[in-house]
C-alpha cells in the first residue's frame, strides 16, 4: 500500500529528529577529544539547526469558492473528526493564512489589521511587531473552539469606496476585479491583512507550514504574497472546480503568479476539486469517469502541464470518508492520489536537498577532524624518532637536542610575522567581498528602481529600471565571486608554502558558491516581472502599491544577500580556524618534545617510559580514528536509508 503524505511526513520528521540527536552526540564527542575548531563547530551548529527547524511549505492557491479550505481540512485536519478551517459556501478565507508551529509561542491565532496596508512596512517587518496583531488564544484540545476561532479569517469590513481604493481593493479601470458594492454604497473588504495560526498539530510540529491564500483580487493587492511567500513554497497546489474547469480568472492566477519554469515537475500540482458534482445518478460510472478524464486532459493542455500533474479530487467527500472511516468513499474521492503526489513531490524534494547538505557537511567535517588526528600522529612519530635516537647517548648529546628543539621553536615563533601579513591581505580582500554584499551596497543599487517606482503616475520606464537594477546586482555578485576566487587562489598558494616550510597539512576550504545566489536573483526578477506589464500599469500608478512592491523586493533581496554573506563568513572562518588549529598543535608539540627531553635528563628510566607513552598515545589515536569513522559513517548511512525509503515508496506507488 502506498504511503500517504501524512505518513511520509511523519517518517521524514522522525529521521530529522534522530539525525539531529546523533549530530549533537558527534559534536560533544569531538569537543571531548579536542577535535573541533570554531569553523567545524559552526558547521555542525548550522546543520543541526537545519535538521531541527527545516520547514516544508505547501501553498494552496485558488480563486474563491473552489473548495480550497475544505481540501486542507481533508488532507491535514480530518483527525479532528470535523471541519477546522472555515469551508462554508461562498467566500471563506478572506486573508492569506499561514498555519505552522513555533514552540516559543503559545497556541494562538494572530491577525494583522487590514489598515496596516495604508503604511509602508512590508509583512516581514510587521511580523517583528507582535503588539500590532490581534491575538486569539487557542485550545488545541477543543476542536469546536479551534473552528470558531479560525472563522475570524473570514471576517470582513464594510468601507467607503475611497477607503477600498486606498487599501488596494478597488480599481476604477479594472471593474471585473472589484468586490461587490452594497446598496448603501459600501464595499466589502477583508478585515485582516494576514493571519498566523500557531498550533501543535503533529504535522506542523514536524516543520510543515500550510499557506492558505485568498482569491485573485486579494493576491494581486498584496505583492509580498506573490513575490516572496508563494515563490518560496516547496509545493503549490492550484485548485480548480471540476465542473467549470479553467476559468478566465483561474488562468489569470496561473499565468501571473504560478508558472515556474525552473521548478521541479512535482512542485506544481493542479487539483480538479468537487468531482462529486459530476457523479450523476443518470450516468454510468464509466460515463462519469470519461467526463472527468476529458476535463483533466483539457485542463492539462490549457495550463501546459503533463496530465499526471492534474489530479481529480473531491475534498468534501474525502473529509466525510475520513471522519466516518468509509474506505470505499475515500477511494472514490481520489484524495489518496493527491496525498501520494504530495508525498512523492514535496517530501522527495526536501529529502534530496537535506541529503545533499548532509553528505557535503559530514564529509568536510570528517576531513577536518582526520586532519587534526593526522597532525597529532605525525608529531608523535617525530617524537618517537627523536627519542629512539637518544638511546645510549650521553648527557651532552641530549643537551644538544634540547638546544635544537628550542631553536626550531624560536624559528617557528618568528614565522608569525609572515602568517600575520598573509592574514592582512586576506582580510583586505575579504572586506571587499563584504562591501559588495553588504546592506549599504544593496540600498545603493536599488536607489534608481525605488525612484522609478515612486514616481507619480504611469511608470512607463519601470521595466527598464528593473532590468538595470538586477543587471547591477548580478554584476556585484560576479565581482564578489571574482574577489573570492582571488582569495581562494591566495589561500591555496599560501597554505602550500606553509605546508612545505613547517610540515603543516593545511588545505584551502571549499570556495563559497556565489553563482547560486545569482540564480536566486533571476527567480526574484521573474516573479516581479508579472507586475510590470500593461495589465498592472494602473496598479503600479498607485504610490502605496508601488511602495509595498519595492519593500517586498528589498525584503527578499536582503535574505539572499544575508545568506551569501553567511556563506562567505563561514568560508573565512574555516580557513582561519584551520590555520589556528595547526599553529596550536605545533606549539603543543614543541612543549611535549621539550618536556620529554627534560624528563630524560632527570631520570635514566625516563626515555623508555616516554617511548611507551607515545606508543600508548598512537594506539589512542587509532581508536579515535575508528570512532570518528563509525560516527560519521552512521550519519551518512542514515541519510542514505532515508533516500532508499523514499525510493521504495515511489516504487510501491508505481
XYZ file of C-alpha atoms in Angstrom:
654
model
C 0.000 0.000 0.000
C 1.306 3.471 -0.928
C 2.498 5.753 1.854
C 0.352 8.878 2.307
C 1.723 12.404 2.616
C 0.993 12.428 6.351
C 2.804 9.103 6.858
C 5.807 10.184 4.791
C 5.942 13.461 6.683
C 5.925 11.507 9.963
C 8.821 9.372 8.700
C 10.687 12.458 7.493
C 10.234 14.136 10.896
C 11.430 11.054 12.785
C 14.531 10.852 10.570
C 15.319 14.552 11.115
C 14.974 14.251 14.902
C 17.169 11.143 15.076
C 19.765 12.735 12.799
C 19.854 15.970 14.838
C 20.363 13.938 18.036
C 23.236 11.917 16.531
C 24.751 15.137 15.218
C 24.657 16.616 18.713
C 26.334 13.492 20.144
C 29.039 13.724 17.455
C 29.625 17.392 18.329
C 30.022 16.565 22.039
C 32.404 13.678 21.259
C 34.548 15.928 19.043
C 34.693 18.563 21.804
C 35.634 15.984 24.446
C 38.631 14.914 22.322
C 39.602 18.440 21.196
C 38.940 17.603 17.542
C 36.756 20.594 16.789
C 37.620 24.170 15.858
C 35.290 27.178 15.656
C 34.539 26.646 11.955
C 33.686 22.949 12.363
C 31.571 23.827 15.394
C 29.725 26.467 13.344
C 29.142 23.968 10.517
C 27.776 21.424 12.992
C 25.551 24.015 14.623
C 24.103 25.104 11.277
C 23.498 21.540 10.151
C 21.824 20.602 13.431
C 19.682 23.765 13.293
C 18.719 22.993 9.683
C 17.661 19.498 10.712
C 15.644 20.627 13.726
C 13.964 23.658 12.137
C 13.654 22.623 8.481
C 10.297 23.821 7.159
C 8.243 22.433 4.302
C 5.754 24.975 2.951
C 2.776 23.863 0.885
C 0.807 26.756 -0.621
C -2.850 26.266 -1.581
C -3.911 28.779 -4.230
C -7.310 29.190 -5.843
C -9.956 31.636 -6.889
C -12.873 31.959 -4.470
C -15.277 29.031 -3.978
C -13.048 26.274 -5.337
C -13.175 24.209 -2.126
C -9.638 25.057 -1.081
C -10.217 25.222 2.692
C -12.248 22.006 2.599
C -9.371 20.280 0.824
C -6.962 21.474 3.550
C -9.367 20.071 6.157
C -9.479 16.715 4.361
C -5.714 16.322 3.956
C -4.442 17.717 7.254
C -7.202 18.028 9.842
C -9.543 15.055 9.357
C -8.181 13.650 12.632
C -10.256 16.239 14.491
C -13.365 14.484 13.088
C -14.839 17.793 11.941
C -14.075 20.889 9.862
C -11.371 23.112 11.345
C -10.741 25.653 8.582
C -13.902 27.575 7.609
C -15.347 25.972 4.481
C -18.953 27.087 4.100
C -20.499 28.180 0.794
C -19.204 31.437 -0.701
C -16.075 33.323 0.275
C -14.362 31.831 3.335
C -10.646 32.590 3.634
C -10.527 36.364 3.112
C -6.868 36.888 4.043
C -3.651 34.893 3.493
C -3.390 32.399 6.363
C -0.237 30.578 7.481
C -0.511 27.536 9.710
C 2.677 26.450 11.438
C 4.224 25.689 14.819
C 6.695 27.635 16.939
C 7.427 26.149 20.361
C 8.357 29.633 21.657
C 4.828 30.934 21.033
C 1.688 29.676 22.833
C -1.129 28.223 20.693
C -2.835 31.245 19.173
C -4.291 32.925 16.128
C -2.683 36.263 15.278
C -4.406 38.640 12.887
C -2.895 41.731 11.260
C -5.481 44.520 10.718
C -6.123 45.422 7.084
C -5.433 49.087 7.902
C -1.695 48.324 8.013
C -1.817 48.388 4.214
C -2.013 52.161 4.497
C 1.523 52.119 5.910
C 4.678 51.249 4.006
C 6.187 48.469 6.147
C 6.293 45.045 4.432
C 4.731 41.986 6.056
C 8.146 40.727 7.169
C 8.579 43.830 9.329
C 5.065 43.561 10.771
C 5.915 40.043 11.946
C 8.518 41.609 14.219
C 5.890 43.805 15.922
C 3.590 41.314 17.726
C 1.746 44.019 19.655
C 0.208 45.274 16.381
C -1.517 41.917 15.795
C -4.871 40.936 17.271
C -4.334 37.697 19.202
C -6.799 34.912 19.988
C -5.594 32.118 22.307
C -6.396 28.580 21.128
C -7.278 25.380 22.954
C -5.759 22.649 20.787
C -7.751 20.002 22.640
C -11.088 21.618 21.778
C -11.856 21.239 18.045
C -15.013 23.346 18.359
C -13.080 26.268 19.868
C -10.420 25.959 17.164
C -13.010 26.023 14.393
C -14.786 29.006 15.959
C -11.506 30.929 16.273
C -10.492 30.146 12.691
C -13.762 31.627 11.455
C -12.139 35.018 12.048
C -10.125 34.684 8.830
C -13.475 35.048 7.036
C -14.362 38.368 8.683
C -14.961 41.443 6.548
C -15.211 45.198 6.934
C -17.621 47.418 5.047
C -15.805 50.537 3.914
C -16.361 53.511 1.646
C -15.228 53.475 -1.961
C -12.345 55.832 -1.124
C -11.162 53.543 1.680
C -11.380 50.464 -0.558
C -9.357 52.293 -3.202
C -6.704 53.330 -0.660
C -6.459 49.756 0.655
C -5.888 48.423 -2.865
C -9.209 46.596 -3.334
C -10.918 48.955 -5.805
C -9.651 49.881 -9.260
C -11.788 52.171 -11.395
C -10.204 50.884 -14.595
C -10.468 47.167 -13.727
C -14.073 46.706 -12.572
C -14.003 42.926 -13.059
C -11.595 42.620 -10.114
C -13.562 44.861 -7.767
C -15.550 43.487 -4.823
C -19.323 43.895 -4.720
C -20.755 47.233 -3.643
C -23.828 47.235 -1.395
C -26.983 49.298 -1.842
C -25.578 51.675 0.774
C -22.509 52.361 -1.370
C -20.157 50.481 0.966
C -17.682 47.847 -0.234
C -16.792 44.551 1.447
C -13.059 44.112 2.105
C -11.196 41.636 4.337
C -10.962 42.696 7.972
C -7.487 41.228 8.278
C -4.414 41.540 6.102
C -2.654 38.345 7.217
C -3.273 35.532 9.702
C -0.740 33.378 11.555
C -2.019 30.222 13.254
C 0.314 28.530 15.734
C -0.875 25.104 16.914
C 0.892 21.912 17.957
C -0.650 19.770 15.222
C 1.580 16.674 14.698
C 2.490 17.638 11.120
C 3.027 21.309 11.942
C 5.299 20.349 14.853
C 7.474 18.447 12.392
C 8.010 21.510 10.202
C 5.043 21.615 7.829
C 3.794 25.125 7.012
C 0.461 25.479 5.211
C -0.227 28.681 3.289
C -3.907 29.205 2.536
C -4.382 32.095 0.107
C -7.495 34.074 -0.804
C -8.700 34.741 -4.351
C -7.230 36.751 -7.214
C -8.243 40.203 -6.002
C -6.564 39.781 -2.622
C -3.495 38.079 -4.126
C -2.872 40.887 -6.572
C -3.288 43.562 -3.910
C -0.589 42.002 -1.677
C 2.636 41.861 -3.720
C 4.672 40.361 -0.881
C 2.464 37.273 -1.038
C 3.239 36.599 -4.688
C 6.850 37.768 -4.865
C 8.004 36.329 -1.519
C 5.767 33.678 0.019
C 4.376 31.698 -2.926
C 7.704 31.522 -4.871
C 9.423 30.143 -1.765
C 6.826 27.407 -1.202
C 8.192 23.900 -1.785
C 4.939 22.905 -3.463
C 1.974 24.842 -4.804
C -1.432 23.182 -5.050
C -3.604 25.125 -7.522
C -7.279 24.268 -7.132
C -9.933 24.429 -9.856
C -13.555 23.368 -9.868
C -14.054 20.149 -11.830
C -17.409 21.251 -13.221
C -16.135 24.581 -14.638
C -12.540 23.698 -15.483
C -10.121 26.579 -16.145
C -11.995 29.880 -15.990
C -10.631 33.265 -17.099
C -9.771 34.275 -13.530
C -8.164 30.868 -12.848
C -5.985 31.326 -15.917
C -5.013 34.831 -14.774
C -3.798 33.492 -11.414
C -1.880 30.675 -13.104
C -0.159 32.866 -15.693
C 0.616 35.801 -13.434
C 1.574 34.056 -10.205
C 2.220 30.331 -10.537
C 4.107 29.445 -13.716
C 7.575 28.387 -12.567
C 9.752 27.188 -15.421
C 12.751 26.295 -13.247
C 10.818 24.363 -10.602
C 10.714 20.595 -10.454
C 7.808 18.953 -12.241
C 6.177 17.915 -8.980
C 6.348 21.347 -7.323
C 3.162 22.498 -9.081
C 0.074 20.328 -8.721
C -3.328 21.205 -10.127
C -6.396 19.820 -8.402
C -9.745 19.455 -10.136
C -11.825 19.650 -6.975
C -15.507 18.831 -6.446
C -15.612 15.854 -8.832
C -18.608 14.677 -6.770
C -20.672 17.334 -8.632
C -20.160 15.150 -11.713
C -21.383 11.966 -10.009
C -24.607 11.809 -11.991
C -27.145 9.147 -10.990
C -28.371 9.089 -14.607
C -24.892 8.266 -15.952
C -22.914 5.068 -15.577
C -19.653 5.147 -13.556
C -17.762 4.716 -16.839
C -19.511 7.745 -18.359
C -18.766 9.853 -15.259
C -15.115 8.806 -15.349
C -14.927 9.666 -19.052
C -16.190 13.203 -18.288
C -13.602 13.602 -15.531
C -10.820 12.314 -17.813
C -11.822 14.790 -20.574
C -11.798 17.680 -18.102
C -8.415 16.554 -16.801
C -6.925 16.339 -20.290
C -8.321 19.738 -21.314
C -7.048 21.381 -18.116
C -3.548 19.973 -18.598
C -3.477 21.229 -22.198
C -4.629 24.761 -21.264
C -2.108 25.081 -18.407
C 0.760 23.469 -20.310
C 1.198 20.574 -17.874
C 1.609 16.825 -18.051
C -1.684 15.070 -17.425
C -0.370 13.367 -14.250
C 0.058 16.827 -12.685
C -3.706 17.386 -12.820
C -5.458 15.359 -10.128
C -9.255 14.994 -9.910
C -10.429 15.005 -6.268
C -13.430 15.534 -4.055
C -12.112 17.232 -0.928
C -15.545 17.277 0.707
C -16.202 13.556 0.162
C -12.639 12.764 1.212
C -13.190 14.584 4.517
C -16.525 12.825 5.092
C -14.905 9.466 4.304
C -12.079 10.026 6.788
C -14.423 11.258 9.522
C -16.689 8.219 9.062
C -13.897 5.713 8.288
C -15.515 4.936 4.931
C -12.783 3.304 2.824
C -14.970 2.951 -0.274
C -15.940 6.647 -0.299
C -12.312 7.656 0.388
C -11.177 5.721 -2.674
C -13.933 7.259 -4.798
C -12.899 10.764 -3.643
C -9.391 10.089 -5.050
C -7.942 12.055 -2.119
C -5.251 9.383 -1.506
C -3.953 10.002 -5.060
C -3.374 13.680 -4.246
C -1.762 12.808 -0.912
C 0.576 10.418 -2.693
C 1.526 13.075 -5.260
C 2.315 15.496 -2.422
C 4.325 12.848 -0.597
C 6.395 11.955 -3.651
C 6.905 15.533 -4.841
C 7.302 17.631 -1.690
C 8.991 15.121 0.573
C 11.191 13.841 -2.230
C 12.453 17.361 -2.941
C 13.098 18.220 0.719
C 14.870 14.936 1.455
C 17.041 15.374 -1.639
C 18.103 18.868 -0.508
C 18.780 17.766 3.061
C 20.676 14.650 1.962
C 22.915 16.795 -0.244
C 23.619 19.165 2.649
C 24.271 16.228 4.992
C 26.660 14.471 2.621
C 28.733 17.593 1.914
C 28.931 18.801 5.508
C 29.678 15.424 7.100
C 32.394 14.757 4.519
C 34.061 18.141 5.212
C 33.717 17.699 8.957
C 35.314 14.260 8.834
C 38.167 15.593 6.688
C 38.892 18.379 9.202
C 38.860 16.013 12.187
C 41.076 13.483 10.364
C 43.488 16.301 9.528
C 43.875 17.091 13.259
C 44.403 13.405 14.016
C 46.978 13.249 11.211
C 48.915 16.173 12.680
C 48.952 14.514 16.089
C 50.049 11.198 14.610
C 52.869 12.868 12.664
C 54.040 14.768 15.773
C 54.122 11.529 17.789
C 56.121 9.837 15.017
C 58.655 12.698 15.080
C 58.990 12.405 18.849
C 59.405 8.644 18.618
C 62.253 9.013 16.096
C 63.941 11.629 18.310
C 63.639 9.584 21.488
C 64.789 6.320 19.934
C 67.799 8.202 18.590
C 68.779 9.122 22.161
C 69.210 5.557 23.337
C 72.775 5.048 24.551
C 73.676 8.750 24.094
C 75.432 10.799 26.770
C 74.133 13.906 28.528
C 75.834 16.349 26.129
C 74.005 14.876 23.128
C 70.699 15.245 24.972
C 71.526 18.890 25.800
C 72.348 19.494 22.131
C 68.971 18.068 21.084
C 67.203 20.322 23.575
C 69.017 23.336 22.118
C 67.999 22.283 18.599
C 64.312 21.957 19.573
C 64.416 25.371 21.252
C 65.943 26.879 18.075
C 63.203 25.262 15.953
C 60.635 26.737 18.312
C 62.207 30.209 18.045
C 62.255 29.995 14.224
C 58.635 28.893 14.235
C 57.594 31.772 16.513
C 59.385 34.196 14.164
C 57.210 32.926 11.290
C 54.237 34.601 12.968
C 55.043 37.862 11.137
C 54.721 36.122 7.750
C 51.434 34.496 8.730
C 50.135 37.853 10.038
C 50.999 39.508 6.699
C 49.110 36.808 4.800
C 46.093 37.323 7.039
C 46.195 41.097 6.493
C 45.987 40.677 2.711
C 43.284 38.036 3.137
C 41.186 40.313 5.358
C 41.577 43.272 2.984
C 40.217 41.228 0.090
C 37.518 39.827 2.339
C 36.376 43.339 3.259
C 35.902 43.993 -0.470
C 33.561 40.982 -0.660
C 31.664 42.126 2.447
C 31.266 45.607 0.936
C 29.923 44.166 -2.319
C 27.358 42.058 -0.449
C 26.592 44.498 2.368
C 23.345 46.301 3.181
C 24.703 49.702 2.107
C 25.569 48.386 -1.365
C 22.150 46.760 -1.737
C 20.378 50.011 -0.817
C 22.536 51.980 -3.229
C 21.902 49.577 -6.113
C 18.148 49.763 -5.572
C 18.015 53.570 -5.435
C 17.212 54.028 -9.142
C 14.463 51.403 -9.045
C 12.973 52.911 -5.899
C 12.874 56.331 -7.551
C 11.238 54.914 -10.695
C 8.558 53.062 -8.721
C 7.749 56.049 -6.515
C 7.353 58.446 -9.448
C 3.707 59.621 -9.616
C 1.525 58.470 -12.485
C 2.082 55.710 -15.039
C 5.536 54.185 -14.780
C 6.488 53.674 -18.400
C 10.192 53.199 -17.671
C 9.841 50.868 -14.726
C 10.636 47.665 -16.666
C 13.908 49.220 -17.846
C 14.712 50.351 -14.279
C 14.037 46.807 -13.019
C 16.260 45.288 -15.677
C 19.096 47.719 -14.944
C 18.815 47.157 -11.184
C 19.042 43.379 -11.488
C 21.882 43.690 -14.008
C 23.827 45.752 -11.442
C 23.011 43.281 -8.658
C 24.204 40.369 -10.783
C 27.351 42.274 -11.703
C 28.013 42.943 -8.000
C 27.685 39.239 -7.238
C 30.072 38.404 -10.088
C 32.615 40.882 -8.688
C 32.262 39.300 -5.239
C 32.721 35.880 -6.836
C 35.853 37.112 -8.659
C 37.371 38.517 -5.442
C 36.544 35.328 -3.550
C 38.301 33.424 -6.345
C 41.395 35.597 -5.823
C 41.247 34.882 -2.089
C 40.918 31.156 -2.789
C 43.964 31.238 -5.089
C 45.963 33.150 -2.475
C 44.936 30.767 0.302
C 45.843 27.723 -1.792
C 49.308 29.112 -2.582
C 49.962 30.288 0.975
C 48.818 27.024 2.528
C 51.021 25.084 0.102
C 54.035 27.214 1.120
C 53.321 26.824 4.842
C 52.890 23.076 4.401
C 56.308 22.872 2.730
C 58.102 25.103 5.246
C 56.542 23.903 8.508
C 55.154 20.489 7.729
C 51.527 21.600 8.068
C 48.642 19.824 6.346
C 46.595 22.917 5.503
C 44.015 22.720 2.736
C 42.021 25.697 1.486
C 38.299 25.182 2.312
C 35.720 24.859 -0.444
C 35.084 28.237 -2.068
C 31.578 29.677 -1.482
C 29.176 29.093 -4.377
C 28.007 32.651 -5.077
C 26.694 31.681 -8.527
C 23.624 30.080 -6.944
C 22.649 33.448 -5.457
C 22.742 34.873 -8.959
C 20.214 32.195 -9.902
C 18.103 33.311 -6.918
C 18.192 36.861 -8.312
C 16.912 35.549 -11.661
C 13.958 33.882 -9.913
C 13.132 37.063 -7.960
C 13.299 39.160 -11.112
C 10.925 36.797 -12.906
C 8.464 36.798 -10.003
C 8.401 40.620 -10.126
C 8.104 40.914 -13.896
C 4.445 39.862 -13.615
C 3.712 43.324 -12.196
C 5.380 45.255 -15.000
C 3.005 44.504 -17.870
C 0.266 46.705 -19.262
C -2.385 44.884 -17.180
C -0.776 46.140 -13.976
C 0.096 49.652 -15.136
C -2.832 51.134 -13.201
C -1.892 49.304 -10.042
C 1.691 50.491 -10.333
C 0.404 54.035 -10.716
C -0.794 53.871 -7.098
C 2.041 55.127 -4.846
C 1.020 52.829 -1.959
C 1.088 49.695 -4.113
C 4.413 50.625 -5.728
C 5.860 51.306 -2.280
C 4.726 47.899 -0.987
C 6.186 46.255 -4.082
C 9.637 47.802 -3.668
C 9.677 46.990 0.055
C 8.716 43.389 -0.657
C 11.568 43.246 -3.161
C 14.017 44.713 -0.631
C 12.975 42.119 1.953
C 13.555 39.214 -0.454
C 16.891 40.573 -1.670
C 18.082 41.154 1.883
C 17.509 37.467 2.663
C 19.530 36.444 -0.422
C 22.431 38.747 0.402
C 22.489 37.790 4.080
C 22.656 34.117 3.071
C 25.552 34.859 0.698
C 27.379 36.811 3.422
C 26.845 33.960 5.877
C 28.427 31.510 3.445
C 31.431 33.803 2.899
C 31.861 34.264 6.665
C 31.839 30.501 7.257
C 34.393 30.043 4.463
C 36.656 32.656 6.054
C 36.200 31.123 9.494
C 37.090 27.665 8.123
C 40.380 28.919 6.687
C 41.338 30.896 9.814
C 40.295 28.148 12.246
C 42.251 25.520 10.329
C 45.432 27.616 10.472
C 44.873 28.426 14.167
C 44.352 24.746 14.979
C 47.584 23.678 13.270
C 49.564 26.511 14.875
C 48.165 25.459 18.238
C 49.034 21.792 17.647
C 52.590 22.709 16.574
C 53.147 24.781 19.716
C 51.848 21.917 21.824
C 54.235 19.602 20.018
C 57.236 21.775 20.874
C 56.125 21.770 24.506
C 55.777 17.982 24.555
C 59.190 17.478 22.946
C 60.921 19.775 25.448
C 59.055 18.105 28.311
C 60.269 14.684 27.124
C 63.908 15.849 26.962
C 63.601 17.343 30.436
C 62.244 14.109 31.885
C 65.008 12.104 30.247
C 67.608 14.431 31.736
C 66.110 13.967 35.205
C 65.854 10.153 35.257
C 67.599 7.375 33.413
C 64.380 5.426 33.044
C 62.577 8.404 31.528
C 63.436 7.524 27.932
C 61.778 4.090 27.875
C 58.792 5.408 29.826
C 58.313 8.235 27.339
C 58.596 5.882 24.335
C 55.935 3.648 25.931
C 53.690 6.691 26.495
C 53.990 7.700 22.848
C 53.110 4.176 21.732
C 50.066 4.333 24.010
C 49.064 7.705 22.526
C 49.401 6.302 18.999
C 47.059 3.458 19.938
C 44.591 6.005 21.360
C 44.708 7.971 18.071
C 43.899 4.767 16.162
C 40.862 4.298 18.434
C 39.747 7.919 17.864
C 40.139 7.483 14.109
C 37.987 4.340 14.157
C 35.316 6.009 16.324
C 35.227 9.078 14.046
C 34.711 6.829 11.031
C 31.946 4.950 12.862
C 30.061 8.101 13.916
C 30.269 9.900 10.569
C 29.504 6.757 8.549
C 26.386 6.195 10.660
C 25.170 9.718 9.864
C 25.830 9.263 6.153
C 24.127 5.848 6.152
C 21.127 7.362 7.943
C 20.796 9.831 5.060
C 21.084 7.012 2.515
C 18.464 4.972 4.365
C 16.042 7.909 4.144
C 16.680 8.136 0.401
C 16.147 4.392 -0.088
C 12.916 4.510 1.925
C 11.615 7.302 -0.317
C 12.643 5.378 -3.453
C 10.818 2.306 -2.124
C 7.717 4.426 -1.516
C 7.852 5.644 -5.118
C 8.217 2.070 -6.368
C 5.243 0.969 -4.243
C 3.167 3.869 -5.557
C 4.059 2.970 -9.133
